[in-house]
XYZ file of C-alpha atoms in Angstrom:
343
model
C 13.006 39.912 14.552
C 12.560 40.071 10.794
C 12.793 37.000 8.562
C 16.149 38.148 7.205
C 17.520 38.379 10.776
C 16.388 34.869 11.756
C 19.270 32.629 12.958
C 18.371 29.892 10.462
C 18.491 32.383 7.599
C 21.911 33.498 8.837
C 23.077 29.874 8.882
C 21.816 29.383 5.339
C 23.715 32.466 4.153
C 26.895 31.228 5.845
C 26.543 27.759 4.301
C 25.921 29.302 0.895
C 28.854 31.715 1.077
C 31.443 29.373 2.579
C 30.542 25.996 1.061
C 27.997 26.053 -1.748
C 28.750 29.075 -3.925
C 32.541 28.583 -4.182
C 32.112 24.978 -5.358
C 28.902 25.239 -7.395
C 30.546 25.086 -10.838
C 32.618 22.028 -9.900
C 29.652 20.330 -8.232
C 27.546 20.895 -11.354
C 30.058 18.898 -13.387
C 31.263 16.322 -10.852
C 28.357 15.734 -8.459
C 27.350 16.752 -4.956
C 30.165 15.579 -2.658
C 29.696 13.890 0.699
C 31.365 16.913 2.316
C 28.463 19.121 1.161
C 25.978 16.725 2.710
C 27.895 16.733 5.979
C 27.930 20.537 5.960
C 24.157 20.604 5.419
C 23.663 18.130 8.260
C 25.811 20.231 10.615
C 23.997 23.440 9.676
C 20.809 22.546 11.537
C 18.721 23.373 8.469
C 17.387 19.833 8.045
C 15.175 20.350 11.099
C 13.628 23.566 9.822
C 10.021 22.393 9.997
C 10.454 19.620 12.573
C 8.889 19.896 16.054
C 11.152 21.327 18.730
C 10.391 18.317 20.925
C 12.320 16.143 18.452
C 15.255 18.507 18.035
C 13.843 20.593 15.203
C 13.280 24.332 14.905
C 9.546 24.472 14.068
C 10.383 27.506 11.927
C 7.659 29.603 10.273
C 6.945 28.954 6.606
C 8.449 32.328 5.683
C 11.792 31.296 7.180
C 11.741 27.978 5.324
C 11.059 29.824 2.061
C 13.919 32.270 2.638
C 16.312 29.406 3.374
C 15.222 27.579 0.220
C 15.822 30.692 -1.883
C 19.331 31.125 -0.486
C 20.365 27.502 -0.982
C 18.843 27.220 -4.468
C 20.554 30.392 -5.607
C 23.906 29.152 -4.313
C 23.934 25.560 -5.641
C 20.820 24.103 -7.218
C 21.984 20.505 -6.981
C 22.745 20.612 -3.258
C 19.509 22.489 -2.622
C 17.520 19.821 -4.479
C 19.088 16.912 -2.602
C 18.377 18.449 0.814
C 14.917 19.660 -0.235
C 13.729 16.043 -0.443
C 14.355 15.649 3.286
C 11.608 17.995 4.468
C 8.693 15.902 3.174
C 9.637 12.812 5.240
C 9.911 15.059 8.305
C 6.401 16.392 7.680
C 5.025 12.891 7.102
C 6.516 11.606 10.354
C 5.146 14.555 12.313
C 1.597 13.297 11.672
C 2.394 9.658 10.952
C 2.630 6.297 12.691
C 4.039 6.485 16.250
C 6.567 3.659 15.828
C 8.308 5.284 12.867
C 8.007 8.725 14.379
C 9.722 7.770 17.620
C 12.479 5.898 15.790
C 13.279 8.351 13.012
C 11.932 11.860 13.557
C 14.631 12.806 16.067
C 17.587 11.697 13.900
C 16.049 13.375 10.832
C 15.277 16.603 12.694
C 18.769 16.787 14.197
C 20.466 16.134 10.857
C 21.910 12.785 11.897
C 20.162 11.183 8.898
C 19.311 12.579 5.468
C 16.196 11.241 3.764
C 15.147 11.113 0.142
C 11.657 10.590 -1.265
C 10.141 8.124 -3.720
C 6.471 9.046 -3.872
C 5.851 11.194 -6.982
C 4.697 8.054 -8.828
C 1.459 8.292 -6.837
C 0.542 11.211 -9.112
C 0.137 8.734 -11.988
C -3.109 7.491 -10.360
C -5.201 5.580 -11.362
C -2.107 3.844 -12.700
C -0.002 2.311 -9.953
C 3.714 2.227 -10.894
C 4.448 0.898 -7.387
C 2.177 -1.584 -5.632
C 2.200 -2.241 -1.882
C 0.747 -5.505 -0.613
C 0.468 -7.102 2.785
C 2.885 -10.007 3.176
C 3.374 -11.773 6.489
C 4.152 -9.298 9.283
C 4.986 -6.489 6.867
C 4.603 -5.202 3.334
C 5.907 -6.075 -0.101
C 6.623 -3.376 -2.717
C 6.790 -4.082 -6.462
C 7.139 -1.774 -9.444
C 9.257 1.118 -10.668
C 10.112 4.472 -9.120
C 11.004 6.517 -12.228
C 12.875 9.290 -10.398
C 14.802 9.127 -7.145
C 17.220 11.922 -6.221
C 20.174 11.687 -3.860
C 21.197 8.073 -4.451
C 24.495 7.481 -2.681
C 23.984 10.632 -0.586
C 20.839 9.822 1.409
C 20.752 7.522 4.417
C 17.097 6.512 4.130
C 14.261 7.008 1.669
C 10.520 7.412 2.079
C 8.878 5.012 -0.368
C 5.217 5.135 -1.358
C 3.037 2.499 -2.983
C -0.633 2.030 -3.712
C -2.595 -0.893 -2.287
C -5.355 -2.789 -4.064
C -7.782 -0.879 -1.814
C -6.504 2.473 -3.178
C -4.627 3.321 0.002
C -1.306 5.164 -0.191
C 1.287 3.552 2.059
C 4.528 5.356 2.961
C 7.423 3.451 4.527
C 11.092 4.104 5.311
C 13.771 1.995 3.659
C 17.555 2.114 3.842
C 18.786 4.027 0.783
C 21.028 1.276 -0.560
C 20.839 -1.614 -2.975
C 19.315 -4.637 -1.261
C 17.160 -7.680 -2.051
C 14.104 -6.370 -3.871
C 15.569 -2.892 -4.535
C 17.893 -2.178 -7.456
C 18.926 1.280 -8.685
C 19.652 2.177 -12.287
C 22.857 3.864 -13.304
C 22.761 7.600 -12.507
C 20.680 9.438 -15.094
C 22.420 11.962 -17.338
C 20.237 15.063 -17.322
C 20.413 18.511 -18.902
C 20.415 20.026 -15.410
C 21.074 18.786 -11.883
C 22.818 15.589 -12.954
C 24.953 16.353 -9.900
C 22.007 15.523 -7.626
C 22.483 11.814 -8.431
C 19.063 10.843 -9.756
C 18.286 7.199 -10.547
C 15.252 5.028 -11.151
C 14.494 2.234 -8.689
C 13.305 -1.259 -9.602
C 11.306 -2.905 -6.830
C 10.858 -6.652 -7.030
C 9.492 -8.056 -3.810
C 11.063 -5.458 -1.497
C 10.003 -6.469 2.001
C 9.423 -3.786 4.603
C 8.614 -4.482 8.280
C 5.463 -3.059 9.804
C 7.358 -0.707 12.129
C 8.905 1.017 9.073
C 5.483 2.189 7.875
C 5.211 5.962 8.388
C 1.745 6.702 7.040
C -1.345 5.002 5.658
C -3.914 7.220 4.016
C -6.662 6.735 1.413
C -5.438 8.065 -1.912
C -8.570 10.227 -2.127
C -7.480 12.000 1.082
C -3.800 12.305 0.154
C -4.273 13.663 -3.367
C -5.888 17.048 -2.499
C -3.088 17.924 -0.062
C -0.474 16.952 -2.627
C -2.268 18.947 -5.315
C -2.284 22.003 -3.051
C 1.517 21.882 -2.783
C 1.952 21.886 -6.552
C -0.272 24.941 -7.070
C 2.113 27.325 -5.323
C 5.387 28.722 -6.627
C 8.501 26.909 -5.470
C 10.730 29.362 -3.522
C 13.713 28.031 -5.477
C 12.316 29.899 -8.514
C 12.944 33.200 -6.745
C 16.341 32.091 -5.451
C 17.658 31.106 -8.884
C 16.168 34.212 -10.518
C 17.757 36.504 -7.911
C 21.133 34.808 -8.409
C 20.845 35.376 -12.167
C 19.968 39.040 -11.676
C 23.061 39.484 -9.507
C 25.131 38.911 -12.669
C 23.652 41.982 -14.402
C 24.485 45.658 -14.116
C 22.081 47.682 -11.971
C 20.420 49.457 -14.899
C 19.498 46.186 -16.598
C 18.590 44.363 -13.397
C 16.401 47.044 -11.788
C 13.159 46.547 -13.783
C 13.555 42.762 -13.742
C 14.163 42.820 -9.998
C 11.087 44.981 -9.428
C 8.835 42.620 -11.386
C 10.284 39.589 -9.596
C 9.668 41.165 -6.183
C 6.062 41.895 -7.094
C 5.376 38.316 -8.185
C 7.174 36.964 -5.126
C 4.989 39.033 -2.786
C 1.797 37.794 -4.431
C 2.987 34.179 -4.591
C 3.827 34.056 -0.892
C 0.572 35.761 0.094
C -1.269 32.965 -1.720
C 0.944 30.313 -0.109
C -0.028 31.705 3.315
C -3.758 31.678 2.531
C -5.544 29.551 5.160
C -7.327 27.399 2.573
C -4.660 25.805 0.344
C -7.165 24.867 -2.371
C -8.898 28.227 -2.684
C -8.020 30.715 -5.455
C -6.639 27.898 -7.593
C -6.695 29.816 -10.876
C -4.919 32.777 -9.285
C -2.247 30.509 -7.830
C -1.634 28.909 -11.222
C -1.497 32.299 -12.947
C 0.997 33.688 -10.430
C 3.056 30.504 -10.711
C 3.253 30.993 -14.488
C 4.211 34.650 -13.966
C 7.031 33.583 -11.672
C 8.326 31.199 -14.328
C 8.237 34.025 -16.868
C 10.356 36.214 -14.588
C 12.733 33.314 -13.933
C 13.186 32.784 -17.664
C 13.707 36.512 -18.226
C 16.330 36.699 -15.471
C 18.319 33.662 -16.582
C 18.098 34.650 -20.251
C 19.370 38.131 -19.428
C 22.300 36.626 -17.518
C 23.216 34.445 -20.514
C 22.928 37.376 -22.919
C 25.061 39.594 -20.681
C 27.690 36.863 -20.473
C 28.041 36.670 -24.244
C 30.222 33.881 -25.594
C 31.442 33.057 -22.082
C 27.949 31.764 -21.335
C 28.605 28.774 -23.581
C 31.303 27.484 -21.242
C 30.154 24.699 -18.946
C 31.773 26.595 -16.078
C 29.618 29.679 -16.735
C 27.438 30.569 -13.767
C 24.853 32.169 -16.074
C 24.524 28.984 -18.094
C 24.256 26.810 -14.985
C 21.524 29.032 -13.569
C 19.681 28.912 -16.908
C 19.783 25.111 -16.865
C 18.651 25.029 -13.235
C 15.830 27.379 -14.188
C 14.821 24.996 -16.971
C 14.674 22.189 -14.420
C 12.391 24.230 -12.162
C 9.927 24.619 -15.047
C 9.046 20.933 -14.761
C 9.926 20.105 -11.143
C 6.764 19.034 -9.277
C 4.773 19.352 -12.493
C 1.284 17.862 -12.721
C -1.183 17.757 -15.610
C -2.975 20.757 -14.087
C 0.120 22.917 -13.682
C 1.431 21.918 -17.128
C -1.801 22.939 -18.841
C -1.977 26.243 -16.939
C 1.636 27.064 -17.802
C 1.117 26.266 -21.489
C -2.009 28.441 -21.577
C -0.032 31.313 -20.096
C 2.752 30.858 -22.645
C 0.233 30.808 -25.479
C -1.292 34.067 -24.229
């Protein structure tokens, strides 16, 4: 069986064709509806990487990448909301037994959708969110600057830093509650539909059995850094969608260059040592962004004046491409990208 024949890839194509693509322009302006979330839950795609013993598919990385490309190319906002879910699944797979036995099954089977609130750990040595022992559980204080999927997710995976420089991850109901207050939804140039807010934490109390993972920051950071070095599959999905708006003569050379970068990016992602060949990974990542920008720019140019309409698919893809330029950005990836742009 090839990757393109995999049942999960077929499900992703069906979801994209029947639900996501027809509504993408409306969703971009009005927000991801609950019906989209229910369709994603029913699709079985939320258990892509989860162990089969918990109801997941334990799919190969290549299948997960193909699915991400399809969903991102169909509706960037819906893709981004569901993309948050896969990190909590991975954390639970290696995390604390109590949380794993309570939540991994429902998350793998798509009964619950999870968001994430952990990117603030990348501000280290600053600690935007502090976690402290209090009684039989933990207390979280601080600010989560970005949280996606508010009002759509059932639970969220929250991370804080302890005074001992330990990263603590815990599951919390994704709703306003004592100690947790969301901002109004943020108005963004792209993916406003994904319902992103900031979260104010003021004495949020979390029981011990909600803790999913405890790990020294020094051990967590290299694994997180490795993830940010590789090219996000959504880059190739959005670029391919943009190229589909062009005539064959214009698209052919752009499509050839994109395929070449994609092959090299995924070969690096599959390398057994995720922190080897760092400079090559960063260079290929910057190349992929260049091809994304070329593809979305070409789609806007081909669309002419129609591209200025908020309902234009070319314009939406260009804005989603702009978002991907900074999504998951770190100081290292930012500097490498700027060096590439400066030649």
